[in-house]
mmCIF file with all atom_site columns, C-alpha atoms in Angstrom:
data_model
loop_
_atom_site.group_PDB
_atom_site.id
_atom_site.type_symbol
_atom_site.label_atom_id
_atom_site.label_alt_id
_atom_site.label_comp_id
_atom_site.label_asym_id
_atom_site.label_entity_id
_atom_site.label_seq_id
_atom_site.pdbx_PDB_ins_code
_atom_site.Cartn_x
_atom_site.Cartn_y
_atom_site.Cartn_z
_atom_site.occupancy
_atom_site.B_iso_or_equiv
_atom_site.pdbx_formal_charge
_atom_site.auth_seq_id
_atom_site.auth_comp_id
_atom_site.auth_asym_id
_atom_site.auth_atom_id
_atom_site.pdbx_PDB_model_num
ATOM 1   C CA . UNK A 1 1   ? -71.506 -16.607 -70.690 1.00 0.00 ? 27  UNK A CA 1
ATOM 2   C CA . UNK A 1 2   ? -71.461 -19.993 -69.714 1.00 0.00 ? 28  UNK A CA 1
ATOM 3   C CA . UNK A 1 3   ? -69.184 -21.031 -66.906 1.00 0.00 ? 29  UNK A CA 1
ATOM 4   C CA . UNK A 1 4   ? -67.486 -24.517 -68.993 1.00 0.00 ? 30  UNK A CA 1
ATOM 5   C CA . UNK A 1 5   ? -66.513 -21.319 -71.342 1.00 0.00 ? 31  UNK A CA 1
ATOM 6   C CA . UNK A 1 6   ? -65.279 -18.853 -68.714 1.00 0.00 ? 32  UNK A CA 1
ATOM 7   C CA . UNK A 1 7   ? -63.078 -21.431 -66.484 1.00 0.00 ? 33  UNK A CA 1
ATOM 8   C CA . UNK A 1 8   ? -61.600 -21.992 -70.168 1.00 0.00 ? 34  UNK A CA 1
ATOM 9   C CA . UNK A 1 9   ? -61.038 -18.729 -70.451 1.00 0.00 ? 35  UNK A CA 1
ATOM 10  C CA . UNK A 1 10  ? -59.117 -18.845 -67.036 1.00 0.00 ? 36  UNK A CA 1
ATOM 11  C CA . UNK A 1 11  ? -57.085 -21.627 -68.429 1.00 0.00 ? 37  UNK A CA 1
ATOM 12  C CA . UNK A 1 12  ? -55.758 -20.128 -71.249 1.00 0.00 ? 38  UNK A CA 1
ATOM 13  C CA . UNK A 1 13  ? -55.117 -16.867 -69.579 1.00 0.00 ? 39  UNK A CA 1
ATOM 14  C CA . UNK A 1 14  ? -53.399 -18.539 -66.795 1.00 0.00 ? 40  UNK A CA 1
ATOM 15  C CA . UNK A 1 15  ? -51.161 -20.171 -69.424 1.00 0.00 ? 41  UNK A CA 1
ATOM 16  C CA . UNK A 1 16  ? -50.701 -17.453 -71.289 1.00 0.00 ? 42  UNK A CA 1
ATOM 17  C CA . UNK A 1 17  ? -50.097 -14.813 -68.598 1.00 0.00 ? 43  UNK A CA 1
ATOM 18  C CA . UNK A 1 18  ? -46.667 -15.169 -66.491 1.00 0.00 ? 44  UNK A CA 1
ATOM 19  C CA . UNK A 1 19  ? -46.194 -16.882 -63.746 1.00 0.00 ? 45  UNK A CA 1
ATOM 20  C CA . UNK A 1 20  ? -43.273 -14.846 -62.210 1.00 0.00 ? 46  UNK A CA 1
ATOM 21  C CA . UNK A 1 21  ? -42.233 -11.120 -62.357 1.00 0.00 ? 47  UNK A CA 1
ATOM 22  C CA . UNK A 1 22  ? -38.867 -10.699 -61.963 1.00 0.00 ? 48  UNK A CA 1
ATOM 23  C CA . UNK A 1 23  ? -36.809 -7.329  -61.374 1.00 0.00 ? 49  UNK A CA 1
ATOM 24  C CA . UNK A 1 24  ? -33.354 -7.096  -61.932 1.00 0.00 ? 50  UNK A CA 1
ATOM 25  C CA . UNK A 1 25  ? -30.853 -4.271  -61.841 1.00 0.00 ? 51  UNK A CA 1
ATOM 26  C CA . UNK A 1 26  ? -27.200 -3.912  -63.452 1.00 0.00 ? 52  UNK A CA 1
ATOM 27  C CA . UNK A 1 27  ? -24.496 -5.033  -61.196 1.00 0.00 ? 53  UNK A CA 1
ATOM 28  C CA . UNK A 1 28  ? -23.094 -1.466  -61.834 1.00 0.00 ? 54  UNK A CA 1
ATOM 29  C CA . UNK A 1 29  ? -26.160 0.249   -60.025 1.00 0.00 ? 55  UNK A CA 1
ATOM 30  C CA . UNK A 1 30  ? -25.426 -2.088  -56.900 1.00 0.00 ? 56  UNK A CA 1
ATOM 31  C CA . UNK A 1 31  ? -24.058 0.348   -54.828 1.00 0.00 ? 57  UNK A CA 1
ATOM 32  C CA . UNK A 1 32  ? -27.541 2.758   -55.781 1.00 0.00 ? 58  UNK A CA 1
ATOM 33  C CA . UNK A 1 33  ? -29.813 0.287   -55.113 1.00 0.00 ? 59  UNK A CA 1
ATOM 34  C CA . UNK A 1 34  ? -28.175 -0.815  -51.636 1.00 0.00 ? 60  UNK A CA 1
ATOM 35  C CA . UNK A 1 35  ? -28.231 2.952   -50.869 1.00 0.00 ? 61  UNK A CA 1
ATOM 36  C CA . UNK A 1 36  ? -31.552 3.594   -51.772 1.00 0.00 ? 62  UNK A CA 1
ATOM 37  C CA . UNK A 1 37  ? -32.883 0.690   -49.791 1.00 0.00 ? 63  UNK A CA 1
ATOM 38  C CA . UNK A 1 38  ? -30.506 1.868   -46.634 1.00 0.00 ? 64  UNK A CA 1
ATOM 39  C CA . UNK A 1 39  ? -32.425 5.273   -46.890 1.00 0.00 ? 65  UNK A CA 1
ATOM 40  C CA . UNK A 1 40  ? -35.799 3.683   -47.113 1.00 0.00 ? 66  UNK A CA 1
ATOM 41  C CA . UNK A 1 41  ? -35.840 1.421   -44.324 1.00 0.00 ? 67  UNK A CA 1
ATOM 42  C CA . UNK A 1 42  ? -33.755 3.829   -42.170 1.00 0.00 ? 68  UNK A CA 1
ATOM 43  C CA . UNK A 1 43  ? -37.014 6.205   -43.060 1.00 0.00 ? 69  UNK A CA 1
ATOM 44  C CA . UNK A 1 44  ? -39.089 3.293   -42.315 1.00 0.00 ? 70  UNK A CA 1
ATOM 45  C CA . UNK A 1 45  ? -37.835 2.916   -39.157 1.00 0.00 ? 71  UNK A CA 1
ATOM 46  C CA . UNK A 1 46  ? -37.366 6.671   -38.252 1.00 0.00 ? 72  UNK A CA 1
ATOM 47  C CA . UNK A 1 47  ? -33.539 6.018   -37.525 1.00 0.00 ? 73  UNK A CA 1
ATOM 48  C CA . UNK A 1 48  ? -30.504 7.346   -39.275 1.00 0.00 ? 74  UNK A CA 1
ATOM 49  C CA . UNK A 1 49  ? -28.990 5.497   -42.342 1.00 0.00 ? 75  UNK A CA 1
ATOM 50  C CA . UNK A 1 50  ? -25.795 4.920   -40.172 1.00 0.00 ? 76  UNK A CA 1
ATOM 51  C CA . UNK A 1 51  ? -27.668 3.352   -37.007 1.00 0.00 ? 77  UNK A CA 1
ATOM 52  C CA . UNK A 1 52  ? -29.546 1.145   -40.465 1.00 0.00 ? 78  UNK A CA 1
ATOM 53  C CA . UNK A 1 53  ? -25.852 0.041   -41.293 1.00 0.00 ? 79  UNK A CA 1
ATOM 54  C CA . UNK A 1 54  ? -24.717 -0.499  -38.334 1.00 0.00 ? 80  UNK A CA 1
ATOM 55  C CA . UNK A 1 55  ? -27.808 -2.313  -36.508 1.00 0.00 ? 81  UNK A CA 1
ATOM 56  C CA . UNK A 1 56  ? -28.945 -4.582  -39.857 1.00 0.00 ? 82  UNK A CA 1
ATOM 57  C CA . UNK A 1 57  ? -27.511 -6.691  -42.445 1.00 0.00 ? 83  UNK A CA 1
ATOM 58  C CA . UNK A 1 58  ? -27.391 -5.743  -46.248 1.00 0.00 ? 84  UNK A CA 1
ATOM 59  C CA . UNK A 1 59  ? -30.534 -4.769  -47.820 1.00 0.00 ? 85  UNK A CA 1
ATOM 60  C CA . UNK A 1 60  ? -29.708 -6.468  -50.990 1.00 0.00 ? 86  UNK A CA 1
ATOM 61  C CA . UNK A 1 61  ? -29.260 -10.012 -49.030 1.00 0.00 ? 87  UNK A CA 1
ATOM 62  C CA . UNK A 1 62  ? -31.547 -9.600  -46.990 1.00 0.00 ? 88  UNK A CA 1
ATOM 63  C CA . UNK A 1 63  ? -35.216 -9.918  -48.789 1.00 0.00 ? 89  UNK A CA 1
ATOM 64  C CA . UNK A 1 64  ? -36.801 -7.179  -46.169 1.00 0.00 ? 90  UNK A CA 1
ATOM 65  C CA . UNK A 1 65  ? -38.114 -4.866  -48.780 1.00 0.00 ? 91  UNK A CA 1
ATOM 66  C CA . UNK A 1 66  ? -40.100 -6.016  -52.056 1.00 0.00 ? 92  UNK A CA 1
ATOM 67  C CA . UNK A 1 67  ? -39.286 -2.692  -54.766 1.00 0.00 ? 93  UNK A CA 1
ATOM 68  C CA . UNK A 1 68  ? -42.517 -1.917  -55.672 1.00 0.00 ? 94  UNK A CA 1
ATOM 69  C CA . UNK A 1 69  ? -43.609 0.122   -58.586 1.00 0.00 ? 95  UNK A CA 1
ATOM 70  C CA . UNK A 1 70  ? -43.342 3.582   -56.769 1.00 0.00 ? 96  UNK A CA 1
ATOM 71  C CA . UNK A 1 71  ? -40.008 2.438   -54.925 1.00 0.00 ? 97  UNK A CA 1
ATOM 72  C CA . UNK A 1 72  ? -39.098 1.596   -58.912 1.00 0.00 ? 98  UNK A CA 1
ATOM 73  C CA . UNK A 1 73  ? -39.900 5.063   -60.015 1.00 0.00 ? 99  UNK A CA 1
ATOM 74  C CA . UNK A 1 74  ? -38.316 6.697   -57.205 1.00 0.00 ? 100 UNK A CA 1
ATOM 75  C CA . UNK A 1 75  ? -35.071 4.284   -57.897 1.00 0.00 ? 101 UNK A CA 1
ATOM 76  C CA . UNK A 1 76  ? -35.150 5.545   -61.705 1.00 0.00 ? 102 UNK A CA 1
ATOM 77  C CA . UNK A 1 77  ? -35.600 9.197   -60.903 1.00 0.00 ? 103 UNK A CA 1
ATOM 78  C CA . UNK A 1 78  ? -33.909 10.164  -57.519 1.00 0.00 ? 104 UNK A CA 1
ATOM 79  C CA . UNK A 1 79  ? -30.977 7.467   -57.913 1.00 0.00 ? 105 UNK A CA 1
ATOM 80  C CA . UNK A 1 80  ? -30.722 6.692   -62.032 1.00 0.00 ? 106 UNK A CA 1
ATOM 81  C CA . UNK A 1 81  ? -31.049 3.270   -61.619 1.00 0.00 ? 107 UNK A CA 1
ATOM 82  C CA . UNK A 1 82  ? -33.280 1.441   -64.409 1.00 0.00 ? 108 UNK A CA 1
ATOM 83  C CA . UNK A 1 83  ? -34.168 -2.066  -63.706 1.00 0.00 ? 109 UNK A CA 1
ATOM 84  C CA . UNK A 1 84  ? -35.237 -4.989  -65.994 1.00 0.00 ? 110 UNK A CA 1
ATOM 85  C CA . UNK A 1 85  ? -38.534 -6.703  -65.963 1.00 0.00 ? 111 UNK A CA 1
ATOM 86  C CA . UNK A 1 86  ? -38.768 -10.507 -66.958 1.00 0.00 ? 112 UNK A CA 1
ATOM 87  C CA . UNK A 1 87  ? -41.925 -11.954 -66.984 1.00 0.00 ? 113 UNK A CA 1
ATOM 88  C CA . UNK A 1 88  ? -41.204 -15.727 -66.505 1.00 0.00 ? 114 UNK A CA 1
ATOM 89  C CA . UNK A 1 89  ? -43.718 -18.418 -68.085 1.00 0.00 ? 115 UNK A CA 1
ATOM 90  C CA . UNK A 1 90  ? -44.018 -21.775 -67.035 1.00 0.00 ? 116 UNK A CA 1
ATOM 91  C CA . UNK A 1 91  ? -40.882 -23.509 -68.084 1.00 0.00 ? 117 UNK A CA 1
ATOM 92  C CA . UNK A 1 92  ? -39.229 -20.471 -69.144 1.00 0.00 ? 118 UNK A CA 1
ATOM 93  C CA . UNK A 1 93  ? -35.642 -20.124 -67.763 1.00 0.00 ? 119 UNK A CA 1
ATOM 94  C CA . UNK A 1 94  ? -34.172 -16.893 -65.721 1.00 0.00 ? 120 UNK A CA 1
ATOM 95  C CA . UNK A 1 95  ? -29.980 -16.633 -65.697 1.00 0.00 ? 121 UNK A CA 1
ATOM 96  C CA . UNK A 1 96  ? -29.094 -13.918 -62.985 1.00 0.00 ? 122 UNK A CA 1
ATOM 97  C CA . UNK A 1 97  ? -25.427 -13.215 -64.465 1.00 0.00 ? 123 UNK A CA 1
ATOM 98  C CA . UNK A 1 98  ? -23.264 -12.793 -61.122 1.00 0.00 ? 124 UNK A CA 1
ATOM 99  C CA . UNK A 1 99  ? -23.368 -9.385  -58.649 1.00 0.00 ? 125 UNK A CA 1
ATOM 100 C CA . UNK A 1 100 ? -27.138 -8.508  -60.227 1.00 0.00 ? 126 UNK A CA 1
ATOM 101 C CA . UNK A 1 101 ? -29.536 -7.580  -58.044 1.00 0.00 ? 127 UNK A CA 1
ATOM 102 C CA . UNK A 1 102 ? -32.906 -9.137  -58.248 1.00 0.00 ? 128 UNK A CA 1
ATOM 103 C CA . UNK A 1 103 ? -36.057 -9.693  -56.962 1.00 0.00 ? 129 UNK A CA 1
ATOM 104 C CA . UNK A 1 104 ? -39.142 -11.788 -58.075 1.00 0.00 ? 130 UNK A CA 1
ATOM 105 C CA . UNK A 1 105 ? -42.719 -11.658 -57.443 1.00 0.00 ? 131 UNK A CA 1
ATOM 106 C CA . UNK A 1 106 ? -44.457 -15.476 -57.759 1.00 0.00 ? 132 UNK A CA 1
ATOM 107 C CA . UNK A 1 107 ? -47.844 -14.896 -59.289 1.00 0.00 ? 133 UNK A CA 1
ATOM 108 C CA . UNK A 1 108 ? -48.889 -18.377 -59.323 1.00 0.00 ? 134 UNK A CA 1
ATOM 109 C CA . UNK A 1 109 ? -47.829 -21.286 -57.027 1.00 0.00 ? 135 UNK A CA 1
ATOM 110 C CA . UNK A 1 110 ? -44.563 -22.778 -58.132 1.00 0.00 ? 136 UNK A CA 1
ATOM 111 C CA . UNK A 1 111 ? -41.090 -24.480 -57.372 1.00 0.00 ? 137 UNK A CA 1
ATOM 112 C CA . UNK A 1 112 ? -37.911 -22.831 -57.945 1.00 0.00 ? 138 UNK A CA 1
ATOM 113 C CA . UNK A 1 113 ? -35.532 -25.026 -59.057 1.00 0.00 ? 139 UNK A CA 1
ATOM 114 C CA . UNK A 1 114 ? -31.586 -23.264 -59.054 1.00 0.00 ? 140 UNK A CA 1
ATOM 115 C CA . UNK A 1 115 ? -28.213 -23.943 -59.981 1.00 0.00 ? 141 UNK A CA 1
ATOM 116 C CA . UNK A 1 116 ? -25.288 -21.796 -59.303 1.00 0.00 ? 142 UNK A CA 1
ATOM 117 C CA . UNK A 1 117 ? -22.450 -21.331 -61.931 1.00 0.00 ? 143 UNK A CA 1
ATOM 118 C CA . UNK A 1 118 ? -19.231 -19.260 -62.436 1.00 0.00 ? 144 UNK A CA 1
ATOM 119 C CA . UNK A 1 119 ? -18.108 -18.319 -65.739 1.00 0.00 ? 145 UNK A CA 1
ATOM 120 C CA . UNK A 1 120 ? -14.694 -16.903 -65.868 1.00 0.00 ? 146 UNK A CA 1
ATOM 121 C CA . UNK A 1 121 ? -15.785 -13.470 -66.359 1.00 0.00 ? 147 UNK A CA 1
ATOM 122 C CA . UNK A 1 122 ? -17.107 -13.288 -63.437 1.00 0.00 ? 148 UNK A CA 1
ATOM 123 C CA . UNK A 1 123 ? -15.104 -14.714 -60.873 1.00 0.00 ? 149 UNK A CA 1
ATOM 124 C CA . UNK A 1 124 ? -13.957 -11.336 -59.530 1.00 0.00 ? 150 UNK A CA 1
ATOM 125 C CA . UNK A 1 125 ? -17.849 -10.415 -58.523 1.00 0.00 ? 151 UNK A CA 1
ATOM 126 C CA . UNK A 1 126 ? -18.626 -13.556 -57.457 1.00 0.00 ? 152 UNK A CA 1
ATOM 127 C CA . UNK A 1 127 ? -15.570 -12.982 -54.675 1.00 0.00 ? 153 UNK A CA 1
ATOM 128 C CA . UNK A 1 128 ? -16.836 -9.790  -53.974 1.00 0.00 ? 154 UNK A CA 1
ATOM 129 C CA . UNK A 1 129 ? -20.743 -11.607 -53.675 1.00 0.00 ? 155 UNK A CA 1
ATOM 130 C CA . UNK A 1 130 ? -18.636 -14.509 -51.240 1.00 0.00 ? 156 UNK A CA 1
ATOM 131 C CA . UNK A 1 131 ? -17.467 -11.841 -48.866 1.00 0.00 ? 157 UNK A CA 1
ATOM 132 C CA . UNK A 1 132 ? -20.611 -9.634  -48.738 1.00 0.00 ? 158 UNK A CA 1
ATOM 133 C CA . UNK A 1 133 ? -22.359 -12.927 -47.747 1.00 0.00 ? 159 UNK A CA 1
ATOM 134 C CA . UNK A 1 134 ? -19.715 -13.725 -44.985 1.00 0.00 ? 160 UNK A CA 1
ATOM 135 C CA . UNK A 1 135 ? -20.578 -10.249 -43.684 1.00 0.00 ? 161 UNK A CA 1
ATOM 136 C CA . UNK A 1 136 ? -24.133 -10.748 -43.396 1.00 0.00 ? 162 UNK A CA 1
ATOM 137 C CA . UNK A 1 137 ? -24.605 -11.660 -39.321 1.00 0.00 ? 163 UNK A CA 1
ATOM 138 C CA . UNK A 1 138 ? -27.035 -9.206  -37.147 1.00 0.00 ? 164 UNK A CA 1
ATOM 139 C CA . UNK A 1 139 ? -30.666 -10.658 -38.850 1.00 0.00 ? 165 UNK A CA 1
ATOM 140 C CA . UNK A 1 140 ? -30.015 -14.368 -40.042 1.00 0.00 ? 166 UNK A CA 1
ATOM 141 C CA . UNK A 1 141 ? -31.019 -16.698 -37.703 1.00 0.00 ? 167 UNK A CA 1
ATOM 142 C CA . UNK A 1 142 ? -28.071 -18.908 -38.564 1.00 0.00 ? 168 UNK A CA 1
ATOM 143 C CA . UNK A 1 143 ? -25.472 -16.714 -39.426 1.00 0.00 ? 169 UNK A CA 1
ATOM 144 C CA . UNK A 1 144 ? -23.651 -17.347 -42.895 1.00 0.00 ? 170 UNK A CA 1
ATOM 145 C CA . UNK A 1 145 ? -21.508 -20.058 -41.950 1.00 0.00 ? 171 UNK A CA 1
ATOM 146 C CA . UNK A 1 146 ? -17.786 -20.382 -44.192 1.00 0.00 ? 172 UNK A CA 1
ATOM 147 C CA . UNK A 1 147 ? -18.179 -20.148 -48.067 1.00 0.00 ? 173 UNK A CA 1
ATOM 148 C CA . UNK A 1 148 ? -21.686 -20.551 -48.757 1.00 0.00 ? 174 UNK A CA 1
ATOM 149 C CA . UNK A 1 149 ? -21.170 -20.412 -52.460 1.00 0.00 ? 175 UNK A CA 1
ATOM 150 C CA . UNK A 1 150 ? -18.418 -22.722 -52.171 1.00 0.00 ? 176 UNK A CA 1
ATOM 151 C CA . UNK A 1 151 ? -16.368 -20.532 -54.710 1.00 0.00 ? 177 UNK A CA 1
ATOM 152 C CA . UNK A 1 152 ? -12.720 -22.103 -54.476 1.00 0.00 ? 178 UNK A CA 1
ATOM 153 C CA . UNK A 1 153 ? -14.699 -25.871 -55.092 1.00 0.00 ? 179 UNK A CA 1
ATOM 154 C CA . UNK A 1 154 ? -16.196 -24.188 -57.902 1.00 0.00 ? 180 UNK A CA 1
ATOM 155 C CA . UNK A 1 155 ? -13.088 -22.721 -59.367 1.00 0.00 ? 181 UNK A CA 1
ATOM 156 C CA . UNK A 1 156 ? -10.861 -26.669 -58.865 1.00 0.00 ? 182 UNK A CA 1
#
């Protein structure tokens, strides 16, 4: 095959193919997923789940663990959580609604570009989201400092 053909090829798959993989689980299975990753880094680590709480921030805020596909499996079958898949093209959009836990896998280079919103349904999880981050001081290098989503400026 010639090569002008094959780096064509490449093209078109690379535009065709996504760019990003996102994950993202139901803001209902929040409390599963945070225990699940609790249990596997506590395993990980060859300490209790307790000494994980107590010793290291949340697992959900904290990006320490990428859910791979067995991690996935074992989240569907041990805890019953299902996650989403989204697989983001160039140009293509990705609303997080509020208290969903996510994770995405960047494929290709890119920029993220993000804006924050509140929509009135879900002002009482984005509270909930405020606090958690407040909470969130043993591994940040900076700890989170006042309201970092800036909820009650938001809500004016």
């Amino acid at each position: 095959m010639p090569d002008v053909i094959r780096k064509e090829s490449k093209v078109v798959d690379f535009l065709l193919d996504p760019q990003s993989l996102w994950h993202l689980y139901h803001a209902n299975d929040a409390e599963k997923v945070r225990k699940f990753l609790y249990e596997h880094h506590a395993q990980q680590l060859g300490i209790s789940v307790e000494e994980v709480k107590s010793g290291y921030d949340d697992p959900i805020h904290v990006t320490r663990t990428y859910i791979d596909v067995e991690k996935r499996e074992k989240l569907r079958k041990e805890y019953g959580v299902k996650g989403y898949e989204i697989r983001q093209k160039p140009g293509e959009p990705v609303f997080i609604p509020a208290y969903t836990a996510h994770q995405v896998c960047n494929l290709a280079n890119c920029i993220k570009v993000a804006a924050d919103f509140v929509s009135p349904i879900s002002i009482e999880k984005c509270m909930k989201l405020k606090e958690e981050f407040r909470e969130q001081l043993r591994e940040q290098p900076k700890p989170w400092k006042g309201d970092v989503l800036q909820m009650e400026q938001m809500l004016l």
